[in-house]
Tab-separated table of C-alpha atoms in Angstrom:
chain	number	residue	atom	x	y	z
A	1	MET	CA	103.703	-200.173	-158.284
A	2	ARG	CA	100.412	-198.884	-157.847
A	3	ASP	CA	98.496	-198.870	-160.900
A	4	LEU	CA	98.037	-194.747	-162.126
A	5	ARG	CA	94.437	-195.692	-163.712
A	6	ALA	CA	92.898	-196.555	-160.325
A	7	PRO	CA	90.844	-194.524	-158.345
A	8	ILE	CA	92.117	-192.840	-155.556
A	9	ARG	CA	90.531	-193.827	-152.268
A	10	PRO	CA	88.111	-191.054	-150.634
A	11	SER	CA	90.046	-191.110	-147.193
A	12	ALA	CA	93.308	-190.675	-149.196
A	13	VAL	CA	91.562	-187.363	-150.664
A	14	VAL	CA	91.015	-185.902	-147.593
A	15	THR	CA	94.606	-186.508	-146.328
A	16	LEU	CA	95.733	-185.189	-149.348
A	17	LEU	CA	93.660	-181.914	-148.630
A	18	LEU	CA	94.602	-181.853	-145.139
A	19	ILE	CA	98.630	-181.929	-146.216
A	20	ALA	CA	98.228	-179.286	-148.787
A	21	LEU	CA	96.339	-177.037	-146.545
A	22	LEU	CA	98.902	-177.298	-143.638
A	23	ALA	CA	101.949	-177.036	-146.381
A	24	GLY	CA	100.464	-173.733	-147.113
A	25	CYS	CA	100.068	-172.442	-143.695
A	26	PRO	CA	102.934	-173.502	-141.737
A	27	SER	CA	101.957	-171.714	-138.777
A	28	ALA	CA	98.445	-173.078	-138.751
A	29	ALA	CA	99.844	-176.538	-138.906
A	30	LYS	CA	102.424	-176.298	-136.156
A	31	ARG	CA	99.467	-175.391	-134.133
A	32	TYR	CA	97.487	-178.620	-135.202
A	33	GLU	CA	100.042	-180.907	-134.310
A	34	GLN	CA	100.418	-178.972	-130.927
A	35	GLY	CA	96.953	-180.259	-130.440
A	36	VAL	CA	96.854	-183.513	-131.523
A	37	GLU	CA	99.957	-184.087	-129.516
A	38	LEU	CA	98.189	-182.561	-126.209
A	39	GLU	CA	95.448	-184.388	-126.818
A	40	GLN	CA	97.154	-187.689	-126.991
A	41	ARG	CA	98.781	-186.666	-123.835
A	42	GLY	CA	95.538	-186.251	-121.964
A	43	ARG	CA	95.255	-182.177	-122.176
A	44	PRO	CA	92.232	-182.016	-123.584
A	45	LEU	CA	91.886	-178.233	-122.950
A	46	ASP	CA	95.008	-177.204	-123.982
A	47	ALA	CA	94.603	-179.250	-127.188
A	48	THR	CA	91.338	-177.515	-127.965
A	49	LEU	CA	93.151	-174.152	-127.518
A	50	ARG	CA	95.567	-175.019	-130.024
A	51	TYR	CA	93.066	-175.933	-132.585
A	52	VAL	CA	91.400	-172.913	-132.128
A	53	GLU	CA	94.586	-171.069	-132.842
A	54	ALA	CA	94.932	-172.881	-136.017
A	55	LEU	CA	91.844	-172.531	-137.538
A	56	ARG	CA	92.253	-168.406	-136.345
A	57	LYS	CA	94.823	-169.197	-139.070
A	58	GLU	CA	93.747	-171.018	-141.615
A	59	PRO	CA	89.564	-171.765	-141.413
A	60	GLY	CA	89.897	-174.232	-144.191
A	61	LEU	CA	91.506	-177.044	-142.092
A	62	ALA	CA	88.920	-179.593	-141.818
A	63	GLU	CA	90.481	-182.073	-139.594
A	64	ALA	CA	91.037	-179.360	-136.809
A	65	ARG	CA	87.485	-178.370	-136.825
A	66	ALA	CA	86.663	-182.081	-136.494
A	67	ARG	CA	89.083	-182.294	-133.916
A	68	LEU	CA	87.822	-179.231	-131.465
A	69	ALA	CA	84.608	-180.345	-132.110
A	70	GLU	CA	85.311	-183.572	-130.058
A	71	THR	CA	87.818	-182.327	-127.694
A	72	GLY	CA	86.347	-179.181	-127.006
A	73	ALA	CA	83.668	-181.227	-125.550
A	74	ARG	CA	85.864	-183.176	-123.361
A	75	ALA	CA	87.584	-179.762	-122.142
A	76	VAL	CA	83.959	-178.523	-121.235
A	77	ASP	CA	83.090	-181.899	-119.228
A	78	GLY	CA	86.763	-181.624	-117.704
A	79	LEU	CA	86.122	-177.451	-116.716
A	80	LEU	CA	82.896	-178.117	-115.521
A	81	SER	CA	83.985	-181.372	-113.027
A	82	GLU	CA	86.604	-178.986	-111.941
A	83	SER	CA	84.084	-176.337	-110.778
A	84	ALA	CA	81.898	-178.631	-109.155
A	85	ALA	CA	85.062	-180.000	-107.159
A	86	LEU	CA	86.466	-176.427	-106.306
A	87	ASP	CA	82.671	-175.009	-105.220
A	88	ALA	CA	81.800	-178.578	-103.180
A	89	SER	CA	85.368	-178.038	-101.382
A	90	GLY	CA	84.454	-174.639	-100.089
A	91	ARG	CA	86.218	-172.195	-102.888
A	92	PRO	CA	83.540	-170.877	-104.513
A	93	ALA	CA	85.928	-167.896	-105.847
A	94	GLN	CA	88.179	-170.294	-107.861
A	95	ALA	CA	85.119	-172.299	-108.745
A	96	ALA	CA	83.797	-169.026	-110.579
A	97	GLU	CA	87.122	-168.288	-111.642
A	98	THR	CA	87.036	-171.679	-113.673
A	99	LEU	CA	83.633	-170.918	-115.231
A	100	LEU	CA	84.959	-168.051	-116.645
A	101	ARG	CA	87.903	-170.330	-118.377
A	102	LEU	CA	84.874	-172.202	-119.770
A	103	ASP	CA	82.820	-169.418	-120.669
A	104	ALA	CA	86.268	-167.891	-123.051
A	105	LEU	CA	86.687	-171.174	-124.305
A	106	ARG	CA	83.302	-171.458	-125.809
A	107	ARG	CA	83.398	-167.776	-126.651
A	108	ASP	CA	87.056	-168.776	-128.681
A	109	ALA	CA	85.536	-172.023	-130.192
A	110	ALA	CA	82.327	-170.079	-131.553
A	111	GLY	CA	84.633	-167.382	-132.876
A	112	VAL	CA	85.968	-170.018	-135.508
A	113	GLY	CA	82.401	-171.515	-136.365
A	114	VAL	CA	82.695	-174.450	-133.794
A	115	PRO	CA	79.992	-174.047	-131.065
A	116	LEU	CA	80.644	-175.869	-128.042
A	117	ALA	CA	77.468	-177.014	-126.057
A	118	ALA	CA	76.993	-176.540	-122.146
A	119	PRO	CA	74.054	-178.629	-120.187
A	120	GLY	CA	70.714	-177.270	-120.390
A	121	ASP	CA	70.780	-175.891	-116.618
A	122	TYR	CA	74.648	-174.384	-117.121
A	123	ALA	CA	73.269	-170.682	-116.627
A	124	ALA	CA	71.554	-171.314	-113.491
A	125	ARG	CA	74.413	-173.551	-112.180
A	126	ARG	CA	76.955	-170.747	-113.059
A	127	ARG	CA	74.634	-167.455	-111.620
A	128	ALA	CA	74.587	-169.979	-108.336
A	129	VAL	CA	78.594	-170.339	-107.754
A	130	PHE	CA	78.973	-166.251	-108.713
A	131	ASP	CA	76.548	-165.371	-105.728
A	132	ARG	CA	78.422	-168.101	-103.598
A	133	ALA	CA	81.972	-166.396	-104.711
A	134	ILE	CA	80.727	-162.779	-104.258
A	135	ASP	CA	79.124	-163.927	-100.363
A	136	ALA	CA	82.494	-165.520	-99.836
A	137	ALA	CA	84.296	-162.321	-101.086
A	138	VAL	CA	82.174	-160.124	-98.935
A	139	ALA	CA	82.568	-162.442	-95.891
A	140	GLY	CA	86.599	-162.210	-96.134
A	141	ALA	CA	88.524	-165.332	-95.674
A	142	PRO	CA	90.230	-166.075	-92.049
A	143	GLY	CA	94.058	-164.954	-92.144
A	144	THR	CA	94.107	-162.917	-95.423
A	145	SER	CA	95.642	-159.676	-95.902
A	146	TRP	CA	94.058	-156.598	-96.028
A	147	ASP	CA	95.230	-156.167	-99.919
A	148	ASP	CA	94.357	-160.201	-100.637
A	149	ALA	CA	90.933	-159.348	-99.228
A	150	LEU	CA	90.320	-155.781	-100.956
A	151	ARG	CA	91.767	-157.294	-104.348
A	152	ARG	CA	88.510	-160.319	-104.072
A	153	LEU	CA	86.206	-157.803	-103.590
A	154	GLU	CA	87.514	-155.443	-106.426
A	155	ARG	CA	87.418	-159.016	-108.776
A	156	ALA	CA	83.882	-160.153	-107.488
A	157	GLY	CA	82.309	-157.036	-108.489
A	158	ALA	CA	84.314	-156.759	-112.017
A	159	ALA	CA	83.884	-160.364	-112.779
A	160	PHE	CA	81.347	-162.364	-111.201
A	161	GLY	CA	78.226	-160.182	-112.776
A	162	PRO	CA	76.494	-158.767	-109.261
A	163	SER	CA	73.061	-157.554	-108.843
A	164	ALA	CA	72.578	-154.068	-107.703
A	165	GLU	CA	72.227	-155.371	-104.206
A	166	GLN	CA	75.323	-157.182	-104.752
A	167	ARG	CA	77.273	-154.276	-105.866
A	168	GLU	CA	75.885	-152.456	-102.857
A	169	ARG	CA	77.100	-155.327	-100.385
A	170	LEU	CA	80.364	-155.066	-102.190
A	171	ALA	CA	81.140	-151.546	-101.636
A	172	GLN	CA	79.893	-151.658	-98.167
A	173	ALA	CA	82.436	-154.348	-97.953
A	174	ARG	CA	85.253	-152.534	-99.179
A	175	SER	CA	84.870	-149.563	-97.236
A	176	GLY	CA	84.535	-151.499	-94.214
A	177	THR	CA	87.690	-153.634	-95.359
A	178	TYR	CA	89.364	-150.157	-95.991
A	179	LEU	CA	88.101	-148.622	-92.680
A	180	ALA	CA	89.181	-151.903	-90.415
A	181	TRP	CA	92.935	-151.226	-92.255
A	182	GLY	CA	93.103	-147.883	-91.255
A	183	GLU	CA	92.177	-148.601	-87.506
A	184	SER	CA	94.332	-151.346	-87.074
A	185	GLU	CA	97.225	-149.299	-88.316
A	186	ALA	CA	96.348	-146.264	-85.793
A	187	SER	CA	95.680	-148.530	-83.284
A	188	ARG	CA	99.497	-149.406	-83.862
A	189	GLY	CA	100.497	-146.350	-83.222
A	190	ARG	CA	101.442	-146.028	-87.429
A	191	TYR	CA	99.694	-142.839	-87.937
A	192	ARG	CA	100.996	-142.248	-91.322
A	193	ALA	CA	100.106	-145.700	-92.768
A	194	ALA	CA	96.344	-145.176	-91.417
A	195	TYR	CA	96.320	-141.810	-93.111
A	196	GLY	CA	97.652	-143.397	-96.232
A	197	VAL	CA	94.937	-146.458	-96.246
A	198	ALA	CA	92.486	-143.830	-95.929
A	199	GLU	CA	93.576	-141.594	-98.562
A	200	ARG	CA	93.735	-144.701	-101.027
A	201	ALA	CA	90.129	-145.662	-99.788
A	202	LEU	CA	88.590	-142.285	-100.607
A	203	ARG	CA	90.674	-142.403	-104.110
A	204	ALA	CA	88.953	-145.552	-104.830
A	205	LEU	CA	85.815	-145.344	-103.454
A	206	GLY	CA	84.659	-141.598	-103.624
A	207	SER	CA	83.967	-139.501	-101.105
A	208	GLY	CA	80.233	-140.370	-101.488
A	209	THR	CA	80.424	-143.859	-101.138
A	210	PRO	CA	79.322	-145.468	-97.434
A	211	GLY	CA	82.010	-145.108	-94.750
A	212	ALA	CA	83.539	-142.073	-96.823
A	213	ALA	CA	82.976	-139.713	-93.682
A	214	ARG	CA	84.072	-142.294	-90.828
A	215	LEU	CA	87.439	-142.728	-93.733
A	216	ALA	CA	87.782	-138.483	-93.504
A	217	GLU	CA	87.573	-138.943	-89.566
A	218	LEU	CA	89.946	-141.587	-89.249
A	219	GLN	CA	92.187	-139.129	-91.255
A	220	ALA	CA	91.690	-135.981	-89.626
A	221	GLU	CA	92.184	-138.290	-85.916
A	222	VAL	CA	95.463	-139.612	-86.846
A	223	LEU	CA	96.659	-136.393	-88.036
A	224	ARG	CA	95.625	-134.827	-85.109
A	225	ARG	CA	97.506	-137.749	-83.077
A	226	GLY	CA	100.657	-137.817	-85.099
A	227	THR	CA	101.698	-134.339	-86.403
A	228	ALA	CA	104.858	-133.025	-85.521
A	229	ARG	CA	105.563	-129.719	-84.435
A	230	VAL	CA	109.081	-128.395	-85.421
A	231	ALA	CA	110.870	-125.057	-84.550
A	232	VAL	CA	113.453	-124.778	-87.438
A	233	LEU	CA	116.189	-122.672	-86.393
A	234	PRO	CA	117.750	-119.701	-88.441
A	235	ILE	CA	120.287	-120.583	-90.870
A	236	THR	CA	123.938	-119.896	-89.317
A	237	ALA	CA	126.742	-119.015	-91.508
A	238	ASP	CA	130.587	-117.594	-91.214
A	239	ASP	CA	131.051	-114.515	-92.761
A	240	ASP	CA	134.276	-115.443	-95.056
A	241	LEU	CA	131.904	-118.243	-96.437
A	242	LEU	CA	129.271	-115.806	-97.805
A	243	ARG	CA	131.678	-113.412	-99.026
A	244	ARG	CA	132.719	-116.150	-101.461
A	245	LEU	CA	129.330	-115.509	-103.248
A	246	ASP	CA	127.027	-113.157	-101.678
A	247	ASP	CA	126.714	-111.903	-98.285
A	248	LYS	CA	122.856	-112.153	-98.342
A	249	LEU	CA	122.338	-115.471	-99.327
A	250	VAL	CA	121.570	-116.867	-96.225
A	251	ARG	CA	118.508	-113.761	-95.983
A	252	GLU	CA	117.473	-114.643	-99.767
A	253	VAL	CA	117.212	-118.563	-98.393
A	254	GLU	CA	115.643	-117.832	-95.209
A	255	ASP	CA	112.840	-115.557	-97.079
A	256	VAL	CA	112.099	-118.230	-99.876
A	257	LEU	CA	111.431	-120.699	-97.079
A	258	ALA	CA	109.188	-118.311	-95.294
A	259	GLU	CA	107.071	-117.527	-98.082
A	260	ARG	CA	106.916	-120.277	-100.445
A	261	HIS	CA	107.413	-123.785	-97.877
A	262	TRP	CA	107.083	-123.766	-94.371
A	263	ALA	CA	103.592	-122.985	-95.113
A	264	GLY	CA	102.987	-125.461	-97.567
A	265	ALA	CA	104.755	-128.623	-95.039
A	266	PRO	CA	103.277	-131.854	-95.646
A	267	ALA	CA	100.877	-133.933	-93.897
A	268	PHE	CA	102.409	-134.621	-90.309
A	269	VAL	CA	104.796	-131.665	-90.279
A	270	ALA	CA	103.877	-128.324	-88.430
A	271	VAL	CA	106.685	-125.558	-89.111
A	272	ALA	CA	106.470	-123.135	-86.115
A	273	ASP	CA	106.247	-119.597	-87.187
A	274	PRO	CA	109.803	-118.681	-88.503
A	275	GLN	CA	109.625	-115.193	-87.226
A	276	ARG	CA	108.844	-116.067	-83.711
A	277	VAL	CA	111.556	-118.933	-84.196
A	278	GLY	CA	113.989	-116.352	-85.071
A	279	ARG	CA	113.058	-113.979	-82.826
A	280	GLU	CA	113.558	-116.014	-79.981
A	281	ALA	CA	116.885	-117.739	-81.474
A	282	ARG	CA	118.500	-113.971	-81.800
A	283	ARG	CA	117.546	-113.549	-78.283
A	284	GLU	CA	119.352	-116.552	-76.809
A	285	GLY	CA	122.045	-115.543	-78.956
A	286	TYR	CA	122.007	-118.163	-81.964
A	287	GLY	CA	121.762	-115.755	-84.744
A	288	ARG	CA	125.218	-115.821	-85.508
A	289	ARG	CA	126.191	-119.232	-84.217
A	290	ALA	CA	124.746	-122.739	-84.736
A	291	ALA	CA	122.623	-123.725	-81.290
A	292	THR	CA	124.015	-127.081	-79.655
A	293	PRO	CA	121.508	-129.911	-79.289
A	294	ARG	CA	120.618	-128.840	-75.891
A	295	GLU	CA	120.251	-125.185	-76.669
A	296	ALA	CA	118.436	-126.391	-79.673
A	297	ALA	CA	116.204	-128.605	-77.615
A	298	ARG	CA	115.443	-126.031	-74.964
A	299	LEU	CA	114.199	-123.534	-77.484
A	300	ALA	CA	112.129	-126.015	-79.069
A	301	ARG	CA	110.207	-126.803	-75.709
A	302	GLU	CA	109.840	-123.029	-75.006
A	303	LEU	CA	108.092	-122.492	-78.554
A	304	GLY	CA	105.880	-125.891	-77.779
A	305	ALA	CA	107.649	-128.356	-80.607
A	306	ASP	CA	108.509	-132.251	-80.533
A	307	PHE	CA	111.670	-131.412	-82.761
A	308	ALA	CA	114.332	-128.850	-83.187
A	309	VAL	CA	115.876	-128.481	-86.308
A	310	VAL	CA	119.630	-126.721	-86.465
A	311	ALA	CA	120.730	-125.086	-90.018
A	312	GLU	CA	124.028	-124.094	-90.475
A	313	LEU	CA	125.288	-122.862	-94.194
A	314	ASP	CA	128.911	-124.848	-93.989
A	315	SER	CA	130.340	-124.806	-97.407
A	316	VAL	CA	130.190	-122.147	-100.341
A	317	ARG	CA	132.011	-122.319	-103.706
A	318	ALA	CA	132.159	-119.584	-106.462
A	319	GLU	CA	134.076	-120.906	-109.234
A	320	GLU	CA	134.970	-119.034	-112.595
A	321	ARG	CA	135.280	-121.554	-115.821
A	322	GLU	CA	135.324	-120.334	-119.137
A	323	VAL	CA	137.843	-117.179	-118.676
A	324	ARG	CA	138.326	-115.040	-121.676
A	325	GLU	CA	140.544	-111.779	-121.244
A	326	SER	CA	140.788	-108.682	-123.320
A	327	ARG	CA	142.602	-105.485	-123.359
A	328	ARG	CA	140.500	-102.462	-122.658
A	329	SER	CA	141.901	-98.935	-123.342
A	330	VAL	CA	140.863	-96.481	-120.825
A	331	ARG	CA	142.066	-92.586	-119.491
A	332	THR	CA	142.980	-91.790	-115.997
A	333	SER	CA	140.819	-88.593	-114.499
A	334	GLU	CA	143.863	-86.578	-115.296
A	335	GLY	CA	143.966	-87.689	-118.495
A	336	ALA	CA	146.746	-90.363	-119.357
A	337	ASP	CA	146.305	-93.007	-121.484
A	338	THR	CA	146.269	-96.698	-119.454
A	339	ALA	CA	144.441	-100.164	-120.044
A	340	TYR	CA	142.783	-102.471	-117.865
A	341	THR	CA	141.959	-106.411	-118.501
A	342	LEU	CA	137.862	-107.412	-119.140
A	343	ARG	CA	137.846	-111.102	-117.418
A	344	GLU	CA	134.769	-112.715	-118.755
A	345	GLY	CA	133.235	-116.319	-118.292
A	346	ARG	CA	130.961	-118.162	-116.189
A	347	VAL	CA	130.500	-118.490	-112.561
A	348	GLN	CA	129.613	-121.956	-111.112
A	349	GLY	CA	127.826	-121.509	-107.602
A	350	TRP	CA	127.653	-124.015	-105.193
A	351	ALA	CA	126.271	-124.017	-101.461
A	352	ARG	CA	125.366	-126.807	-98.823
A	353	VAL	CA	123.183	-126.589	-95.666
A	354	ALA	CA	123.775	-129.124	-92.745
A	355	LEU	CA	120.563	-129.899	-91.001
A	356	THR	CA	120.360	-131.562	-87.228
A	357	VAL	CA	116.955	-132.759	-86.121
A	358	VAL	CA	116.880	-132.792	-82.400
A	359	ASP	CA	114.278	-134.193	-80.005
A	360	ALA	CA	112.942	-131.532	-77.935
A	361	ARG	CA	112.498	-133.885	-75.073
A	362	ASP	CA	116.037	-134.865	-74.084
A	363	ALA	CA	117.974	-133.271	-76.787
A	364	ARG	CA	119.161	-136.588	-78.683
A	365	VAL	CA	119.969	-135.829	-82.405
A	366	LEU	CA	117.557	-138.011	-84.122
A	367	ASP	CA	118.797	-137.709	-87.813
A	368	ARG	CA	121.217	-135.543	-90.144
A	369	ALA	CA	120.614	-134.591	-93.731
A	370	THR	CA	122.598	-132.402	-96.448
A	371	ALA	CA	120.758	-129.800	-98.548
A	372	THR	CA	123.101	-128.917	-101.310
A	373	ALA	CA	122.386	-126.696	-104.496
A	374	ASP	CA	124.428	-125.535	-107.385
A	375	ARG	CA	123.635	-122.957	-110.102
A	376	SER	CA	125.519	-120.864	-113.019
A	377	GLY	CA	125.799	-117.679	-114.750
A	378	GLY	CA	127.444	-115.252	-116.439
A	379	PHE	CA	130.170	-112.719	-115.120
A	380	ARG	CA	132.364	-109.693	-116.406
A	381	ARG	CA	135.458	-108.480	-114.391
A	382	GLY	CA	137.750	-105.954	-114.472
A	383	VAL	CA	141.215	-105.946	-113.409
A	384	PHE	CA	143.672	-103.242	-113.300
A	385	ALA	CA	147.147	-103.125	-111.604
A	386	GLY	CA	146.487	-99.850	-109.754
A	387	ASP	CA	143.350	-97.830	-108.060
A	388	TRP	CA	140.637	-98.364	-110.365
A	389	ARG	CA	138.541	-95.438	-109.003
A	390	THR	CA	141.560	-93.280	-110.652
A	391	LEU	CA	139.739	-94.362	-113.817
A	392	ALA	CA	137.823	-92.205	-115.906
A	393	LEU	CA	135.324	-95.158	-116.346
A	394	PRO	CA	131.178	-94.876	-117.617
A	395	ARG	CA	129.197	-95.097	-115.084
A	396	GLY	CA	127.907	-99.072	-116.218
A	397	ASP	CA	131.487	-100.089	-116.343
A	398	ARG	CA	132.252	-98.920	-112.635
A	399	GLU	CA	130.424	-101.954	-111.303
A	400	LEU	CA	133.062	-103.884	-113.331
A	401	PHE	CA	135.590	-103.222	-110.594
A	402	ALA	CA	132.923	-104.075	-107.253
A	403	PRO	CA	133.712	-106.486	-104.973
A	404	PRO	CA	132.989	-110.046	-106.151
A	405	GLY	CA	129.361	-110.120	-103.712
A	406	GLU	CA	128.556	-107.091	-104.582
A	407	THR	CA	127.955	-107.123	-108.410
A	408	ARG	CA	124.883	-107.699	-110.491
A	409	ASP	CA	125.773	-111.033	-111.535
A	410	ARG	CA	126.521	-112.418	-108.252
A	411	ARG	CA	123.688	-110.909	-107.264
A	412	GLU	CA	121.801	-112.406	-109.637
A	413	LEU	CA	123.425	-115.974	-108.888
A	414	ALA	CA	122.887	-115.953	-105.108
A	415	LEU	CA	118.645	-114.944	-106.158
A	416	ASP	CA	118.704	-118.030	-108.448
A	417	LEU	CA	121.006	-120.316	-105.903
A	418	ALA	CA	119.194	-119.159	-102.711
A	419	GLY	CA	115.790	-120.777	-104.575
A	420	ASP	CA	117.050	-124.095	-105.330
A	421	LEU	CA	118.697	-124.141	-101.878
A	422	ALA	CA	115.610	-123.076	-100.403
A	423	GLU	CA	113.729	-125.866	-101.604
A	424	ARG	CA	115.942	-128.882	-100.757
A	425	VAL	CA	116.324	-127.556	-97.165
A	426	ALA	CA	112.527	-127.760	-97.138
A	427	ARG	CA	112.759	-130.784	-98.932
A	428	GLU	CA	115.406	-132.492	-96.648
A	429	THR	CA	113.814	-131.284	-93.698
A	430	PHE	CA	110.388	-132.223	-94.085
A	431	ASP	CA	111.874	-136.011	-95.117
A	432	ALA	CA	113.823	-135.987	-91.630
A	433	VAL	CA	111.142	-134.925	-89.756
A	434	LEU	CA	108.500	-137.397	-91.316
A	435	ARG	CA	111.208	-140.046	-90.449
A	436	GLN	CA	110.583	-139.743	-86.977
A	437	VAL	CA	106.684	-140.279	-87.711
A	438	PRO	CA	105.541	-143.729	-87.467
């Protein structure tokens, strides 16, 4: 048994203090233990990072501070050697990234009060590696994808501290890469892809950067070569369908399409003048019935269009819901007492337009789509067993007995539905036509 009066050895004091400190901060203790284990496994860099984390949590861990200084020096040497090997093997970008890791390690260690020294010529060696990485990014790697080439250029500009002259070279290289990419897509007939590359480039580089004018010219060129001209025939519909909601529904949809949508077609779609198309369609007898693919193709050719779109309103519903009924007393025009039933509730309107895209050259059906819309609104109806015209009704109540398609609430519903349906017809038409543009 140890003599309690015997003095405690200094090394034991250090150990006891370390144990006490670690016990007071379990997470710091865990990081320190992990660092020791990693160091024993021959991973000095990972061990150094654990010691840094331990000191951030408990700055008084003297043993962690000592281990960080010793192991950190080995980690610095290891990163310098790794960078030199990568640079010598023709991978300057990876060599530069390794030096960035070294810089981060030294910053982290300095942040907890343990400076890690670098060779005296480190700044010059670092600059030389960064310069070679920038030159490699500008030159481009053989077989590299366009996206990878751009990422390397952007990374070099952001991380490797380029000079003003190097920034100019990187900007020219980015612009040239975008342009070569766009021209490659255009040469393969992929006009929309080429346009998108140029759009992305102008957004990333700005309109005043080198090559911006040529990128804009490329956009104009592929638009000219790839734009599809389309003749959208007037929407046809069965009269019985229209009476279910409002017989002016198709006309309202056509008006909204002409006023809001056809003139604002997306890039690569040009919609023929709807008034001219309508006149020609009516002249050919397609105003009341849907044209066949062959008829639509012939009409499109006459109008100088590449495609025809046949549109047919093929389904309309108007469903009354949440209906409430009440009895309303009234007199006839001859003064007799009688009554009618007032029906109130909501009406749900739903309509669908079928779209067929036809190739003007050979009348092939290229695509089919549907556009649907629904709207709801309130309604009020009068129901009378006899002839409602014999009732002495106030002027405002006479509309209660109008045919459903002629009442104010149905007209308002039809107007709202027409706006939604027109928007969906335009969207589906544009999407269907764009699918034909490479």
